[in-house]
């Protein structure tokens, strides 16, 4: 078995961060979706956490055999920037949501 | 007395942040010994972020939502929940995954990193550690604002 596939790990990390932001925003717009999330664990946040954990490893193992020929700096830059944008988007979203409520 | 799980969540998260400060310092000028220490520190960071996630989540679901959230929302600083807590509970989820990614870069590029011959991997670890430290510090600040929201709500209820 080869070592960690950084390319697939980078894709799974970015996908998990983006999914966290999207699912959170969709849940705020749709009460039906939020209730659907509650169905699995009893709390929407717990479902999101478990889902992100599963999504992260599912994408990683799905892409495990992809070509690992990459520029690690480019991949890291994408991960870091997506994370920082995610922070700004979430705070901005909840701030606007609060002002409009 | 505040729920001890809040303190535990904060301490575990702070140890996670300090671990990545340690990683950052070790990777400024890597050597075989420094790389080994950085790998251990990153593993500690990942473990403590996951532990903080579980403890914080347990408190959030079982205590905060039932007792604290309604108080803050009725108090003079309802934004402490509606903006700060709502953002914090989701942004925190980023930390275990970014830290796991960083730990794996340290492992995967270990051979070239310990000879300081992979500037891209070194830059990557430094950059991602900085991102983790920034988001971690933001979590601490947000925790403080949520506590202030509760404190002002309780003070207002006493007047």
Tab-separated table of C-alpha atoms in Angstrom:
chain	number	residue	atom	x	y	z
A	1	UNK	CA	0.000	0.000	0.000
A	2	UNK	CA	1.371	3.404	-0.954
A	3	UNK	CA	1.493	6.348	1.434
A	4	UNK	CA	-0.952	9.205	1.732
A	5	UNK	CA	-2.244	10.575	-1.561
A	6	UNK	CA	-1.896	14.321	-0.991
A	7	UNK	CA	-3.847	15.225	-4.140
A	8	UNK	CA	-6.930	13.266	-3.058
A	9	UNK	CA	-6.495	14.545	0.507
A	10	UNK	CA	-6.438	18.107	-0.798
A	11	UNK	CA	-9.616	17.522	-2.856
A	12	UNK	CA	-11.394	15.869	0.083
A	13	UNK	CA	-10.378	18.721	2.439
A	14	UNK	CA	-11.583	21.439	0.046
A	15	UNK	CA	-14.808	19.514	-0.684
A	16	UNK	CA	-15.505	19.145	3.048
A	17	UNK	CA	-14.953	22.862	3.704
A	18	UNK	CA	-17.169	23.886	0.776
A	19	UNK	CA	-19.861	21.359	1.767
A	20	UNK	CA	-19.861	22.701	5.352
A	21	UNK	CA	-20.506	26.241	4.081
A	22	UNK	CA	-23.129	25.208	1.514
A	23	UNK	CA	-25.092	22.862	3.780
A	24	UNK	CA	-25.087	25.506	6.523
A	25	UNK	CA	-26.441	28.214	4.198
A	26	UNK	CA	-29.027	25.905	2.572
A	27	UNK	CA	-30.177	24.851	6.058
A	28	UNK	CA	-30.768	28.496	7.010
A	29	UNK	CA	-32.884	29.088	3.902
A	30	UNK	CA	-34.890	25.883	4.102
A	31	UNK	CA	-36.446	24.730	7.358
A	32	UNK	CA	-37.419	21.482	5.583
A	33	UNK	CA	-33.770	20.753	4.853
A	34	UNK	CA	-32.757	21.583	8.445
A	35	UNK	CA	-35.464	19.230	9.751
A	36	UNK	CA	-34.258	16.575	7.319
A	37	UNK	CA	-30.764	16.883	8.842
A	38	UNK	CA	-32.287	16.548	12.334
A	39	UNK	CA	-33.895	13.240	11.351
A	40	UNK	CA	-30.553	11.379	11.366
A	41	UNK	CA	-29.101	12.295	14.764
A	42	UNK	CA	-31.703	14.507	16.442
A	43	UNK	CA	-29.674	17.685	15.853
A	44	UNK	CA	-28.784	19.391	12.569
A	45	UNK	CA	-25.255	20.299	13.755
A	46	UNK	CA	-24.444	16.724	14.804
A	47	UNK	CA	-25.640	15.437	11.419
A	48	UNK	CA	-23.493	18.033	9.642
A	49	UNK	CA	-20.442	17.030	11.715
A	50	UNK	CA	-20.925	13.297	11.085
A	51	UNK	CA	-21.672	13.911	7.414
A	52	UNK	CA	-18.511	16.013	6.951
A	53	UNK	CA	-16.416	13.316	8.628
A	54	UNK	CA	-17.872	10.649	6.300
A	55	UNK	CA	-17.615	12.900	3.227
A	56	UNK	CA	-13.951	13.676	3.929
A	57	UNK	CA	-12.898	10.020	4.097
A	58	UNK	CA	-15.285	8.912	1.315
A	59	UNK	CA	-13.810	11.395	-1.179
A	60	UNK	CA	-10.279	10.596	-0.036
A	61	UNK	CA	-10.644	6.836	-0.547
A	62	UNK	CA	-12.625	7.302	-3.772
A	63	UNK	CA	-9.778	9.321	-5.283
A	64	UNK	CA	-7.003	7.422	-3.530
A	65	UNK	CA	-5.658	5.911	-6.747
A	66	UNK	CA	-5.575	9.186	-8.699
A	67	UNK	CA	-2.256	10.553	-9.913
A	68	UNK	CA	-0.445	12.108	-6.970
A	69	UNK	CA	1.783	14.230	-9.199
A	70	UNK	CA	1.073	17.700	-7.818
A	71	UNK	CA	2.421	21.019	-6.676
A	72	UNK	CA	1.898	20.770	-2.907
A	73	UNK	CA	2.178	24.552	-2.498
A	74	UNK	CA	-0.647	25.143	-5.014
A	75	UNK	CA	-2.838	22.543	-3.274
A	76	UNK	CA	-2.116	24.042	0.160
A	77	UNK	CA	-2.804	27.539	-1.093
A	78	UNK	CA	-6.210	26.378	-2.378
A	79	UNK	CA	-7.026	24.649	0.951
A	80	UNK	CA	-5.975	27.697	3.012
A	81	UNK	CA	-7.700	30.267	0.823
A	82	UNK	CA	-10.927	28.217	0.618
A	83	UNK	CA	-10.882	27.981	4.436
A	84	UNK	CA	-10.407	31.742	4.868
A	85	UNK	CA	-13.094	32.529	2.267
A	86	UNK	CA	-15.384	30.046	4.053
A	87	UNK	CA	-14.843	31.930	7.328
A	88	UNK	CA	-15.709	35.281	5.706
A	89	UNK	CA	-18.740	33.831	3.862
A	90	UNK	CA	-20.195	32.234	7.013
A	91	UNK	CA	-19.711	35.309	9.219
A	92	UNK	CA	-20.998	37.573	6.420
A	93	UNK	CA	-23.997	35.339	5.813
A	94	UNK	CA	-25.046	35.198	9.475
A	95	UNK	CA	-24.427	38.938	9.856
A	96	UNK	CA	-26.673	39.798	6.888
A	97	UNK	CA	-29.215	37.225	8.076
A	98	UNK	CA	-29.267	38.921	11.494
A	99	UNK	CA	-29.690	42.413	10.007
A	100	UNK	CA	-32.569	41.249	7.804
A	101	UNK	CA	-34.358	39.266	10.527
B	1	UNK	CA	-20.684	28.172	37.952
B	2	UNK	CA	-20.283	27.867	34.185
B	3	UNK	CA	-20.462	24.376	32.711
B	4	UNK	CA	-16.936	22.843	32.967
B	5	UNK	CA	-17.311	21.520	29.423
B	6	UNK	CA	-16.928	25.115	28.135
B	7	UNK	CA	-13.540	25.345	29.840
B	8	UNK	CA	-12.531	21.899	28.615
B	9	UNK	CA	-13.575	22.745	25.032
B	10	UNK	CA	-11.547	25.979	25.185
B	11	UNK	CA	-8.459	24.363	26.745
B	12	UNK	CA	-8.430	21.494	24.232
B	13	UNK	CA	-8.781	23.975	21.359
B	14	UNK	CA	-6.045	26.227	22.751
B	15	UNK	CA	-3.649	23.278	23.072
B	16	UNK	CA	-4.453	22.492	19.419
B	17	UNK	CA	-3.570	26.084	18.436
B	18	UNK	CA	-0.355	26.061	20.484
B	19	UNK	CA	0.612	22.755	18.831
B	20	UNK	CA	0.429	24.431	15.416
B	21	UNK	CA	2.390	27.455	16.673
B	22	UNK	CA	4.980	24.843	17.639
B	23	UNK	CA	4.787	23.275	14.139
B	24	UNK	CA	5.243	26.738	12.585
B	25	UNK	CA	8.333	27.496	14.683
B	26	UNK	CA	9.936	24.089	13.995
B	27	UNK	CA	9.395	24.441	10.242
B	28	UNK	CA	11.001	27.879	9.878
B	29	UNK	CA	14.358	26.125	9.578
B	30	UNK	CA	13.703	22.364	9.396
B	31	UNK	CA	16.183	19.674	10.410
B	32	UNK	CA	15.608	15.932	11.085
B	33	UNK	CA	15.008	16.600	14.812
B	34	UNK	CA	12.779	19.608	14.161
B	35	UNK	CA	10.740	17.675	11.609
B	36	UNK	CA	10.181	14.852	14.109
B	37	UNK	CA	9.026	17.364	16.729
B	38	UNK	CA	6.804	19.122	14.165
B	39	UNK	CA	5.166	15.797	13.242
B	40	UNK	CA	4.480	15.043	16.918
B	41	UNK	CA	3.133	18.568	17.501
B	42	UNK	CA	0.860	18.331	14.434
B	43	UNK	CA	-0.488	14.972	15.624
B	44	UNK	CA	-1.164	16.508	19.045
B	45	UNK	CA	-2.899	19.429	17.299
B	46	UNK	CA	-5.144	17.152	15.217
B	47	UNK	CA	-6.050	15.025	18.271
B	48	UNK	CA	-6.874	18.026	20.455
B	49	UNK	CA	-8.969	19.718	17.760
B	50	UNK	CA	-11.003	16.508	17.364
B	51	UNK	CA	-11.392	16.230	21.154
B	52	UNK	CA	-12.424	19.901	21.370
B	53	UNK	CA	-14.928	19.323	18.542
B	54	UNK	CA	-16.552	16.417	20.419
B	55	UNK	CA	-16.599	18.139	23.841
B	56	UNK	CA	-17.827	21.462	22.397
B	57	UNK	CA	-20.457	19.648	20.351
B	58	UNK	CA	-21.712	17.716	23.370
B	59	UNK	CA	-22.048	20.945	25.364
B	60	UNK	CA	-23.662	22.801	22.443
B	61	UNK	CA	-26.307	20.145	21.852
B	62	UNK	CA	-27.107	19.227	25.454
B	63	UNK	CA	-26.661	22.485	27.353
B	64	UNK	CA	-26.152	25.576	25.227
B	65	UNK	CA	-29.166	25.128	22.963
B	66	UNK	CA	-31.539	24.511	25.869
B	67	UNK	CA	-30.294	26.962	28.514
B	68	UNK	CA	-27.873	29.548	27.123
B	69	UNK	CA	-29.191	30.287	23.619
B	70	UNK	CA	-32.666	31.448	24.775
B	71	UNK	CA	-31.069	33.742	27.404
B	72	UNK	CA	-28.690	35.374	24.903
B	73	UNK	CA	-31.437	35.802	22.323
B	74	UNK	CA	-33.653	37.562	24.900
B	75	UNK	CA	-30.772	39.734	26.141
B	76	UNK	CA	-29.321	43.025	24.889
B	77	UNK	CA	-26.748	41.290	22.622
B	78	UNK	CA	-28.731	38.697	20.637
B	79	UNK	CA	-26.125	38.902	17.840
B	80	UNK	CA	-23.767	36.989	20.156
B	81	UNK	CA	-25.811	33.914	19.251
B	82	UNK	CA	-27.335	34.814	15.884
B	83	UNK	CA	-24.051	35.905	14.274
B	84	UNK	CA	-21.162	34.738	16.437
B	85	UNK	CA	-22.280	31.320	17.714
B	86	UNK	CA	-23.988	30.389	14.448
B	87	UNK	CA	-20.727	31.146	12.585
B	88	UNK	CA	-18.423	29.619	15.203
B	89	UNK	CA	-20.186	26.257	15.405
B	90	UNK	CA	-19.661	25.771	11.656
B	91	UNK	CA	-16.238	27.369	11.190
B	92	UNK	CA	-14.843	25.136	13.951
B	93	UNK	CA	-15.528	22.105	11.728
B	94	UNK	CA	-12.773	23.365	9.382
B	95	UNK	CA	-9.990	22.952	11.945
B	96	UNK	CA	-9.713	19.141	12.287
B	97	UNK	CA	-9.646	18.720	8.486
B	98	UNK	CA	-7.084	21.440	7.716
B	99	UNK	CA	-4.875	20.226	10.567
B	100	UNK	CA	-5.122	16.612	9.326
B	101	UNK	CA	-4.105	17.790	5.845
B	102	UNK	CA	-1.113	19.678	7.312
B	103	UNK	CA	-0.039	16.674	9.383
B	104	UNK	CA	-0.087	14.500	6.264
B	105	UNK	CA	2.094	16.967	4.324
B	106	UNK	CA	4.633	16.713	7.158
B	107	UNK	CA	4.522	12.916	6.932
B	108	UNK	CA	4.452	12.607	3.138
B	109	UNK	CA	7.290	15.051	2.427
B	110	UNK	CA	9.277	14.108	5.538
B	111	UNK	CA	12.412	12.968	3.664
B	112	UNK	CA	12.872	16.195	1.712
B	113	UNK	CA	11.622	18.424	4.539
B	114	UNK	CA	14.170	17.190	7.054
B	115	UNK	CA	16.977	18.180	4.673
B	116	UNK	CA	15.241	21.535	4.089
B	117	UNK	CA	15.205	20.710	0.353
B	118	UNK	CA	11.523	21.137	-0.421
B	119	UNK	CA	10.627	24.811	-0.291
B	120	UNK	CA	7.075	24.153	-1.567
B	121	UNK	CA	6.271	21.641	1.193
B	122	UNK	CA	7.888	23.904	3.796
B	123	UNK	CA	5.909	26.951	2.593
B	124	UNK	CA	2.760	24.812	2.605
B	125	UNK	CA	3.193	23.746	6.236
B	126	UNK	CA	4.011	27.310	7.330
B	127	UNK	CA	1.018	28.753	5.455
B	128	UNK	CA	-1.482	26.118	6.641
B	129	UNK	CA	-0.225	26.373	10.236
B	130	UNK	CA	-0.757	30.154	10.041
B	131	UNK	CA	-4.306	29.606	8.720
B	132	UNK	CA	-5.006	27.159	11.574
B	133	UNK	CA	-3.611	29.617	14.155
B	134	UNK	CA	-5.710	32.497	12.712
B	135	UNK	CA	-8.943	30.457	12.648
B	136	UNK	CA	-8.158	29.050	16.106
B	137	UNK	CA	-7.586	32.544	17.532
B	138	UNK	CA	-10.847	33.647	15.915
B	139	UNK	CA	-12.620	30.760	17.694
B	140	UNK	CA	-11.235	32.042	21.021
B	141	UNK	CA	-12.406	35.594	20.294
B	142	UNK	CA	-15.840	34.351	19.266
B	143	UNK	CA	-16.083	32.280	22.451
B	144	UNK	CA	-15.342	35.436	24.444
B	145	UNK	CA	-18.086	37.374	22.588
B	146	UNK	CA	-20.623	34.596	23.223
B	147	UNK	CA	-19.737	34.620	26.941
B	148	UNK	CA	-20.183	38.424	26.988
B	149	UNK	CA	-23.573	37.974	25.326
B	150	UNK	CA	-24.634	35.651	28.130
B	151	UNK	CA	-23.167	37.881	30.843
B	152	UNK	CA	-24.975	41.004	29.590
B	153	UNK	CA	-28.208	39.011	29.280
B	154	UNK	CA	-27.902	37.853	32.896
B	155	UNK	CA	-27.030	41.356	34.120
B	156	UNK	CA	-30.046	42.740	32.265
B	157	UNK	CA	-32.319	40.129	33.852
B	158	UNK	CA	-31.174	41.241	37.344
B	159	UNK	CA	-32.051	44.922	36.770
